[in-house]
Short mmCIF file of C-alpha atoms and ligand atoms in Angstrom, two decimals:
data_model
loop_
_atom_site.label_atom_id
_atom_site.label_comp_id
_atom_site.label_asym_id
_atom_site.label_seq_id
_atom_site.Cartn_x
_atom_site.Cartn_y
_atom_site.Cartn_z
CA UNK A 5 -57.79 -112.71 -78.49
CA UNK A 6 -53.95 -112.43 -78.99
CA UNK A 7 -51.76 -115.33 -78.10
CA UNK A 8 -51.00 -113.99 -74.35
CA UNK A 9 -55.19 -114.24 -73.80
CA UNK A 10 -56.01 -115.91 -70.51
CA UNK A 11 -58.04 -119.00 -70.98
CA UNK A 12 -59.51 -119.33 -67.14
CA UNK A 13 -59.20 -116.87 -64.11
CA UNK A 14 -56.32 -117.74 -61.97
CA UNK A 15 -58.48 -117.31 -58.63
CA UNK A 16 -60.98 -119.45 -57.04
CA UNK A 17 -62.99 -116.31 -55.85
CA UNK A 18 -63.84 -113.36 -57.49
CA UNK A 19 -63.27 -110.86 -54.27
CA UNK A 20 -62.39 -107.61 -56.71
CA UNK A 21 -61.16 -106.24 -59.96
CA UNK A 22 -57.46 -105.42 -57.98
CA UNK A 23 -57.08 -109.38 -58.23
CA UNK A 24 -57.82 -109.65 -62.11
CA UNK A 25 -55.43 -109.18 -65.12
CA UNK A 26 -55.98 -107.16 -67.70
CA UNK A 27 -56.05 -110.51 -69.95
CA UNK A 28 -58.64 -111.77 -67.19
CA UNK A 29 -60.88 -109.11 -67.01
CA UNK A 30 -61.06 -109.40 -71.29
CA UNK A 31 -61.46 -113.48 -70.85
CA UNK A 32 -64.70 -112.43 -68.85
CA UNK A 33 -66.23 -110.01 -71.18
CA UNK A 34 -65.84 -112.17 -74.47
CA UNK A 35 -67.28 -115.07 -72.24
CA UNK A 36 -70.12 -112.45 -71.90
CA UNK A 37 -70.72 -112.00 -75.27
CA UNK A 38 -71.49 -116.48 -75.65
CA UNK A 39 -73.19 -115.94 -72.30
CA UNK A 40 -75.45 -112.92 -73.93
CA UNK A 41 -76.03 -115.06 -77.10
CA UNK A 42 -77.70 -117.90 -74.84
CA UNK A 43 -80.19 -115.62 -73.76
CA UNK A 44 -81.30 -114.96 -76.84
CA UNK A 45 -82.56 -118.45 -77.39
CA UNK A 46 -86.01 -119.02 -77.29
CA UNK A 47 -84.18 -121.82 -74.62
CA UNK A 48 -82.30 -119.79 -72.39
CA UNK A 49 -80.55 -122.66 -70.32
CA UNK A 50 -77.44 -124.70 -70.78
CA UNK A 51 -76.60 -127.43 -68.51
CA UNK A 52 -73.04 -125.79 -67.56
CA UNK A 53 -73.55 -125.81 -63.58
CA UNK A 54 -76.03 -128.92 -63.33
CA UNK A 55 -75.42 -130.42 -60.16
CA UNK A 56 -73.74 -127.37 -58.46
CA UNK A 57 -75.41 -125.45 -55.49
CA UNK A 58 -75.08 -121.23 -55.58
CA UNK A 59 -76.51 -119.54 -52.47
CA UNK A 60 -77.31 -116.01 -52.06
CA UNK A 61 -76.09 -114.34 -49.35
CA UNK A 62 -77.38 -110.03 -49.36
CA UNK A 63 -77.30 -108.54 -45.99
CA UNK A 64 -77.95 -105.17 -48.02
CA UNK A 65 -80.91 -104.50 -50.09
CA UNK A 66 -80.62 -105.22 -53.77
CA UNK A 67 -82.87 -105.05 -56.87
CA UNK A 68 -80.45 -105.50 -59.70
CA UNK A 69 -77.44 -107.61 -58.77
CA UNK A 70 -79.32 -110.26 -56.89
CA UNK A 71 -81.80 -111.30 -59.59
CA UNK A 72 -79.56 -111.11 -62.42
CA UNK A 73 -77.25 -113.41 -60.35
CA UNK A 74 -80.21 -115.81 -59.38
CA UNK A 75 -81.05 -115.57 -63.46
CA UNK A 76 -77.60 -116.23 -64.66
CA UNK A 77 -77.81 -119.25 -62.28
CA UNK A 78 -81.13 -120.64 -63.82
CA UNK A 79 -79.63 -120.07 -66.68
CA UNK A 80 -76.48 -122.07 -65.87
CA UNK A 81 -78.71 -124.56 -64.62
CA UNK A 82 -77.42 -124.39 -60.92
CA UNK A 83 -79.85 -125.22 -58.06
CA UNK A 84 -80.09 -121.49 -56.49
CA UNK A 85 -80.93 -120.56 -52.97
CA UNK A 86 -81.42 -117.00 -51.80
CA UNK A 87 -80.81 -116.65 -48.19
CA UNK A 88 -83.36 -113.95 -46.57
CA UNK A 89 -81.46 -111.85 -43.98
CA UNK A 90 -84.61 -110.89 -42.55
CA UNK A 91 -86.02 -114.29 -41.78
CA UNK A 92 -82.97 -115.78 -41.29
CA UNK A 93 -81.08 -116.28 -37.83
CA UNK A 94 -79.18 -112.96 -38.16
CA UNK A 95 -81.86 -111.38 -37.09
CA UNK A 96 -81.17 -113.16 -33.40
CA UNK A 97 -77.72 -112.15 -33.55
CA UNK A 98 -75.82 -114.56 -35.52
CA UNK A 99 -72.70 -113.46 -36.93
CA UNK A 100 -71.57 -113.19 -40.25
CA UNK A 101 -68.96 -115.87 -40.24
CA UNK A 102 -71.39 -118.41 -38.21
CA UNK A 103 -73.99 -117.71 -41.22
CA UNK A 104 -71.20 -118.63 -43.58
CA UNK A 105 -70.43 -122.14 -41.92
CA UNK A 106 -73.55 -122.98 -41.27
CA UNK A 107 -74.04 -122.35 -45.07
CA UNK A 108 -71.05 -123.73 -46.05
CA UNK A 109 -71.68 -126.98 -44.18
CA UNK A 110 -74.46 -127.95 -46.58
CA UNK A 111 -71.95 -128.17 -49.46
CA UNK A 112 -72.81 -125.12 -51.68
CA UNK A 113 -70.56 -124.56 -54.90
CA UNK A 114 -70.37 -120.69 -54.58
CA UNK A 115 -71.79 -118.04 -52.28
CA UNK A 116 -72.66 -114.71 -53.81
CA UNK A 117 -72.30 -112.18 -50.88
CA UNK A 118 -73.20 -108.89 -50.66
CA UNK A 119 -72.49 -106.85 -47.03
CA UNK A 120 -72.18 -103.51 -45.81
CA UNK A 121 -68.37 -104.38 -44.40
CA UNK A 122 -65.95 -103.85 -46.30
CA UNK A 123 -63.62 -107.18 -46.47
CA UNK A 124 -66.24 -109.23 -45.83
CA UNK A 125 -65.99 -111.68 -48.73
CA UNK A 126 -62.39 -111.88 -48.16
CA UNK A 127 -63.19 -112.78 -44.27
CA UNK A 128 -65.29 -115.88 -45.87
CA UNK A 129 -62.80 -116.31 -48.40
CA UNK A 130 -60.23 -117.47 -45.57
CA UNK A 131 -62.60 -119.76 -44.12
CA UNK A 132 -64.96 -121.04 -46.80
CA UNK A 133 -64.50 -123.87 -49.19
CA UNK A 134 -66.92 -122.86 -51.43
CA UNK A 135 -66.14 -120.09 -54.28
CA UNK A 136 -66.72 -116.41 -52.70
CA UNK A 137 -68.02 -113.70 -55.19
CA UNK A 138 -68.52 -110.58 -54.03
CA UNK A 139 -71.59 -108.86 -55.03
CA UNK A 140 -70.84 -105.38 -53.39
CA UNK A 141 -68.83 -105.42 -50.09
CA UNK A 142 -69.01 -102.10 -48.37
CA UNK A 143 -67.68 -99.07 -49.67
CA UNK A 144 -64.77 -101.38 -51.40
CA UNK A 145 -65.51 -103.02 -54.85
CA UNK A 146 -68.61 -104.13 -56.28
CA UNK A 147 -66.44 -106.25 -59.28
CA UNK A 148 -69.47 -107.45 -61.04
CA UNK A 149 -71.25 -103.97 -61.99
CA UNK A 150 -67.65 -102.84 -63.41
CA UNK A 151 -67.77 -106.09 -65.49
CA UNK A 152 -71.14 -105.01 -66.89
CA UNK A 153 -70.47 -101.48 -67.36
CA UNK A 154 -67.35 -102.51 -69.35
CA UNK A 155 -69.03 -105.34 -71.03
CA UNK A 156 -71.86 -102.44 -72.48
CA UNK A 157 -69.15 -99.29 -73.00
CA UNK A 158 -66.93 -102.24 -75.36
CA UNK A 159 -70.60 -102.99 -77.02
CA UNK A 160 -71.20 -99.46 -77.74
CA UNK A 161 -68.07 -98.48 -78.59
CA UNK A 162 -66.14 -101.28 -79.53
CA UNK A 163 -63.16 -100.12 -77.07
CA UNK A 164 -62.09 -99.34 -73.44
CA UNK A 165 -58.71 -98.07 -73.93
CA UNK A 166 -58.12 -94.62 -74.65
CA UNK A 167 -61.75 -93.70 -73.77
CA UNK A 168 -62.53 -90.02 -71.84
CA UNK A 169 -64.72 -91.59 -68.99
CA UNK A 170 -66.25 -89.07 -66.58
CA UNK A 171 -67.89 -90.53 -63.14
CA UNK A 172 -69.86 -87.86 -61.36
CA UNK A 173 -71.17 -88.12 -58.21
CA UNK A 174 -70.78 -89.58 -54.71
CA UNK A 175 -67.52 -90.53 -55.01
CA UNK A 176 -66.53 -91.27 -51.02
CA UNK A 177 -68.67 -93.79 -50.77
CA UNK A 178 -69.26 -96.10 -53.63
CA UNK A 179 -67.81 -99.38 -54.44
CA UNK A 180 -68.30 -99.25 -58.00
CA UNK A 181 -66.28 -95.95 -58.89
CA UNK A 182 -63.76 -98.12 -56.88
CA UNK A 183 -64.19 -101.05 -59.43
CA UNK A 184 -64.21 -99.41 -62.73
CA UNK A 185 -61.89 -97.14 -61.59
CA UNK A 186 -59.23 -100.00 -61.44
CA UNK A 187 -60.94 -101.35 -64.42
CA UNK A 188 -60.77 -98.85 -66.88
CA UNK A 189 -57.08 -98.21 -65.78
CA UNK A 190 -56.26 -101.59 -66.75
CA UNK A 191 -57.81 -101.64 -69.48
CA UNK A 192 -56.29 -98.62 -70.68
CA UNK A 193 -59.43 -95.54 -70.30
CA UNK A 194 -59.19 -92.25 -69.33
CA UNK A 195 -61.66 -92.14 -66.02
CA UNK A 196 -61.95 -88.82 -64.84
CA UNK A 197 -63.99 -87.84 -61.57
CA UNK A 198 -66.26 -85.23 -60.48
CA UNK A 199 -68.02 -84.30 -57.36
CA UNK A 200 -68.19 -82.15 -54.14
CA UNK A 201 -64.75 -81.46 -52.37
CA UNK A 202 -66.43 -83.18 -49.23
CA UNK A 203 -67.11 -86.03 -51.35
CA UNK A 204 -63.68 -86.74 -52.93
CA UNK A 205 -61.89 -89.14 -51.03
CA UNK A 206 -58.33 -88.94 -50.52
CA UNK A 207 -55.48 -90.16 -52.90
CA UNK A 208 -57.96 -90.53 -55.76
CA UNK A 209 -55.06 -88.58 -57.72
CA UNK A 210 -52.43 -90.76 -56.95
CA UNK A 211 -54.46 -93.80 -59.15
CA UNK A 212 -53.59 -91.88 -62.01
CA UNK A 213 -56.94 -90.65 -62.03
CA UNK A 214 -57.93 -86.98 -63.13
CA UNK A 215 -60.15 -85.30 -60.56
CA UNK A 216 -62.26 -81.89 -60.92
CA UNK A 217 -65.38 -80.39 -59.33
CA UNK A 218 -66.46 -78.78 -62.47
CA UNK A 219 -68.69 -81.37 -63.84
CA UNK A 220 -68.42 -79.51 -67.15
CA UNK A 221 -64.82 -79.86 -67.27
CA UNK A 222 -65.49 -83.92 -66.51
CA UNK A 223 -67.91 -84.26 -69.47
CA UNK A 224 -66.66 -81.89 -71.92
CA UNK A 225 -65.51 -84.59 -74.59
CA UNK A 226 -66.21 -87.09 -72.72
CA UNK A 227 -67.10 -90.42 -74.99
CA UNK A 228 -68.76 -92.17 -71.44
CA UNK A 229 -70.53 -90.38 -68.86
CA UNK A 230 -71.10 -92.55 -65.80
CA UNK A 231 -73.35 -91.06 -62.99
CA UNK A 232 -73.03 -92.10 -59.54
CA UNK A 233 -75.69 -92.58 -56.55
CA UNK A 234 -76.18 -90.10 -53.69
CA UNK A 235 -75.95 -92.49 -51.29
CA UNK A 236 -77.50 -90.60 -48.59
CA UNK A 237 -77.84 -93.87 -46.37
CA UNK A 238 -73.92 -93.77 -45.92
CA UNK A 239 -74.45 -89.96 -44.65
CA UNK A 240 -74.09 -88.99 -41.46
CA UNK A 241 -73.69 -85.55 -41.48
CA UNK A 242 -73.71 -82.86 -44.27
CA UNK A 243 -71.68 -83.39 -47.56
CA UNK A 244 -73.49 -80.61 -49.27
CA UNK A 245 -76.38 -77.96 -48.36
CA UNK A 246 -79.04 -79.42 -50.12
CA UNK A 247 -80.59 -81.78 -52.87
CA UNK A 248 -81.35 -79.34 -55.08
CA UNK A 249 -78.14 -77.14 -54.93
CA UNK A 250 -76.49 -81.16 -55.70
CA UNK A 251 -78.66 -80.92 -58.46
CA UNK A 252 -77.71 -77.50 -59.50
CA UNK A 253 -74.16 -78.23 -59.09
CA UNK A 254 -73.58 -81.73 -60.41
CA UNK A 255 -76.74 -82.92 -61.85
CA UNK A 256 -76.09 -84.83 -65.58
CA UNK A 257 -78.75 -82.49 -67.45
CA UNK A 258 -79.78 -82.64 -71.50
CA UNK A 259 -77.63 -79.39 -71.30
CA UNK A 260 -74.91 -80.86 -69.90
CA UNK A 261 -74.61 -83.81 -71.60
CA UNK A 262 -74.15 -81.32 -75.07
CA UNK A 263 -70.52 -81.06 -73.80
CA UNK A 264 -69.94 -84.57 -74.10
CA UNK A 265 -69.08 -86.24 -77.66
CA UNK A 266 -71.76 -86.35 -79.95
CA UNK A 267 -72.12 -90.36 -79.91
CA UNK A 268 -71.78 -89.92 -75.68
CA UNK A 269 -72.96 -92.97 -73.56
CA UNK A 270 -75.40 -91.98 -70.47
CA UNK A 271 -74.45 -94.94 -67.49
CA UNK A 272 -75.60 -95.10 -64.11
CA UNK A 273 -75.66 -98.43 -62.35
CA UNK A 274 -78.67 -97.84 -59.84
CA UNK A 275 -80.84 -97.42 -58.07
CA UNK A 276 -81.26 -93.87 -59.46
CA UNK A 277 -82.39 -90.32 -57.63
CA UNK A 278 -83.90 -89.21 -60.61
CA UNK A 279 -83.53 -85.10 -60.21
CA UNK A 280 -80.88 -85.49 -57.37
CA UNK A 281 -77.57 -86.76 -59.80
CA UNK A 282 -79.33 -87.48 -63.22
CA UNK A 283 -82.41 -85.60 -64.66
CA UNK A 284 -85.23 -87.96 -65.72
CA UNK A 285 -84.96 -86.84 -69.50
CA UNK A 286 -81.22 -88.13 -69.37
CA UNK A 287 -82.16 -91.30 -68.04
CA UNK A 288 -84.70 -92.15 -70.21
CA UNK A 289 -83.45 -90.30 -73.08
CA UNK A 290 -81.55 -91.41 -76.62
CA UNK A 291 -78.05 -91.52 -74.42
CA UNK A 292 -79.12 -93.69 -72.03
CA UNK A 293 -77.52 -96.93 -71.72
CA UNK A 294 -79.19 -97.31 -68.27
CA UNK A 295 -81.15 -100.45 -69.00
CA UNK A 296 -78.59 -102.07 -71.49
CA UNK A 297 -76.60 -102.22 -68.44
CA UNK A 298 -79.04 -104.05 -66.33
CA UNK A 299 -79.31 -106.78 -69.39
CA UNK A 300 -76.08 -107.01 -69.74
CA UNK A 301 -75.63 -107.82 -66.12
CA UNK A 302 -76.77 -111.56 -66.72
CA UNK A 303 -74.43 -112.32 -69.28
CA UNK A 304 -71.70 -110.81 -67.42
CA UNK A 305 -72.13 -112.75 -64.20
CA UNK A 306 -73.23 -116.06 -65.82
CA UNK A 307 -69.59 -115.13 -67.41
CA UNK A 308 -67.89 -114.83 -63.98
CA UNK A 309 -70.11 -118.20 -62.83
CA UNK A 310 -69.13 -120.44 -65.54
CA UNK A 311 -65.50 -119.08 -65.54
CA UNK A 312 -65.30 -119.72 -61.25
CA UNK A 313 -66.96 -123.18 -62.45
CA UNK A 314 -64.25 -124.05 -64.33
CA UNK A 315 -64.73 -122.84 -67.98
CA UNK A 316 -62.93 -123.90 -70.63
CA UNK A 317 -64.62 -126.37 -72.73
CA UNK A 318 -68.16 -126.17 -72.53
CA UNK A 319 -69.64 -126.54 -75.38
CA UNK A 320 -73.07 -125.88 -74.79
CA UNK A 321 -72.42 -122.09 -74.66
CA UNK A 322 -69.66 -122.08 -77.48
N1 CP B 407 -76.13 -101.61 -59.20
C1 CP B 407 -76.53 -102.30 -58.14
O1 CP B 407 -75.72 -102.90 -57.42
O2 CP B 407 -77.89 -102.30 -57.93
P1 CP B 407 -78.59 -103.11 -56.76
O3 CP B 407 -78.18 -102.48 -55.46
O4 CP B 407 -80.06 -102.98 -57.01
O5 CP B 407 -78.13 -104.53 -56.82
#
């Protein structure tokens, strides 16, 4: 790192990538790449967080982002408590921010929260002494997965800046084109975006961000091709006339992909609709970085743990 490098995050919380530096956001991806190296011990623990409590808070499904939390936290040697909604008192009607105190009043460290409102982490934020990271908050940022997908496209490629980066799909409603879009901008990529009119949102152009709904435009050249989610759950009436004609129109097929650099990264960050946005023989073909994403994932957030924790000079992960 140059001499300007950050050496800690200047925020308790990590509520978004809008509240990160470009220096910041590089801080937590070479952290990563210590963090990465510990799990490759036939030992994959280090005492950094011994002592400190991390709770899991998901009021949305999750399959990815929770457990690779709850493993960077074993791995960090935190005592880790996932809180299930569906057992829980929420169920009866308590509110969000009555969950949080309650919560808060048995002295966790950090609360990893993901909810369907938008703002919520910065809600708990205000009232919460414990660090807030937001694991997905609506349709607003989900800062974590644009960690990891940077962490893997600087693996691969061994840069972000000046990368073609083409994100195809669902646009309107998902956090993480939100995140890596202010990501990759600030880390100097080219992010362009395709998908339906109806499912462009508005202003995407003034980020600086080049937008298209020919997907072959988006990929043609394109060094990173990053699929997004149909996220028919946030649906309410009809974006587009059907699956298939998606499928037709947008889907990331082998033929597709042709139009893309020869060394072209596949991502997606999942769950996928394999044959709605991505056909199976992308995802689990030679492009794919699908899974490396998932891995990375741990390193990543046992990054953004240690670095909320403190950082610095821990040597056990050095
Ligand atoms: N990418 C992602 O957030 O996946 P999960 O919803 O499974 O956590």
């Amino acid at each position: 790192m140059d001499a300007t490098a950050a050496t800690a995050l200047s925020q308790k919380n990590l509520l978004g990538i809008a509240d990160l530096s470009p220096e910041e956001i590089v801080l937590v991806l070479d952290t990563a790449e210590a963090m990465k190296e510990v799990g490759r011990r036939a030992i994959k623990k280090v005492p950094t967080l011994r002592g400190r409590t991390v709770v899991n808070l998901f009021f949305e499904p999750s399959t990815r982002t929770r457990t690779s939390f709850e493993i960077a936290e074993k791995r960090l040697s935190a005592d880790t408590l996932n809180v299930a909604i569906g057992t829980s008192s929420v169920v009866k009607g308590e509110t969000l921010v009555d969950t949080a105190l309650n919560i808060e009043a048995m002295a966790p460290s950090m609360i990893v929260l993901r909810h369907v409102s938008s703002g919520a982490c910065h809600l708990l934020s205000r009232i919460c002494k414990a660090a807030i990271i937001n694991a997905g908050d609506g349709m607003h940022e989900h800062p974590t997965q644009a960690l990891l997908d940077a962490f893997t496209i600087r693996e691969r490629k061994g840069r972000i800046g000046g990368l073609k980066v083409a994100i195809v799909g669902d646009l309107l409603h998902s956090r993480v084109l939100r995140s890596n879009l202010l990501l990759l901008s600030k880390l100097g990529a080219e992010p362009w975006v395709c998908g339906p009119a109806t499912l462009i949102p508005p202003g995407l152009r003034n980020l600086g961000v080049r937008v298209t709904t020919k997907v072959d435009e988006a990929v043609e050249g394109a060094d990173v091709v990053m699929m997004l989610r149909m996220q028919l759950e946030r649906m309410q009436g009809g974006y587009f006339p059907s699956l298939r004609e998606y499928f037709r129109t947008f889907g990331m097929t082998q033929e597709r992909v042709a139009r893309a650099k020869p060394d072209v990264i596949i991502m997606h960050p999942g769950p996928i609709n394999r044959g709605v946005e991505i056909a199976s023989e992308v995802v689990d073909g030679p492009y794919s970085v699908i899974l490396d994403q998932v891995a990375n994932g741990v390193a990543v957030r046992m990054a953004v743990l240690y670095l909320l924790a403190g950082g610095a000079d821990d040597e056990t992960v050095a």
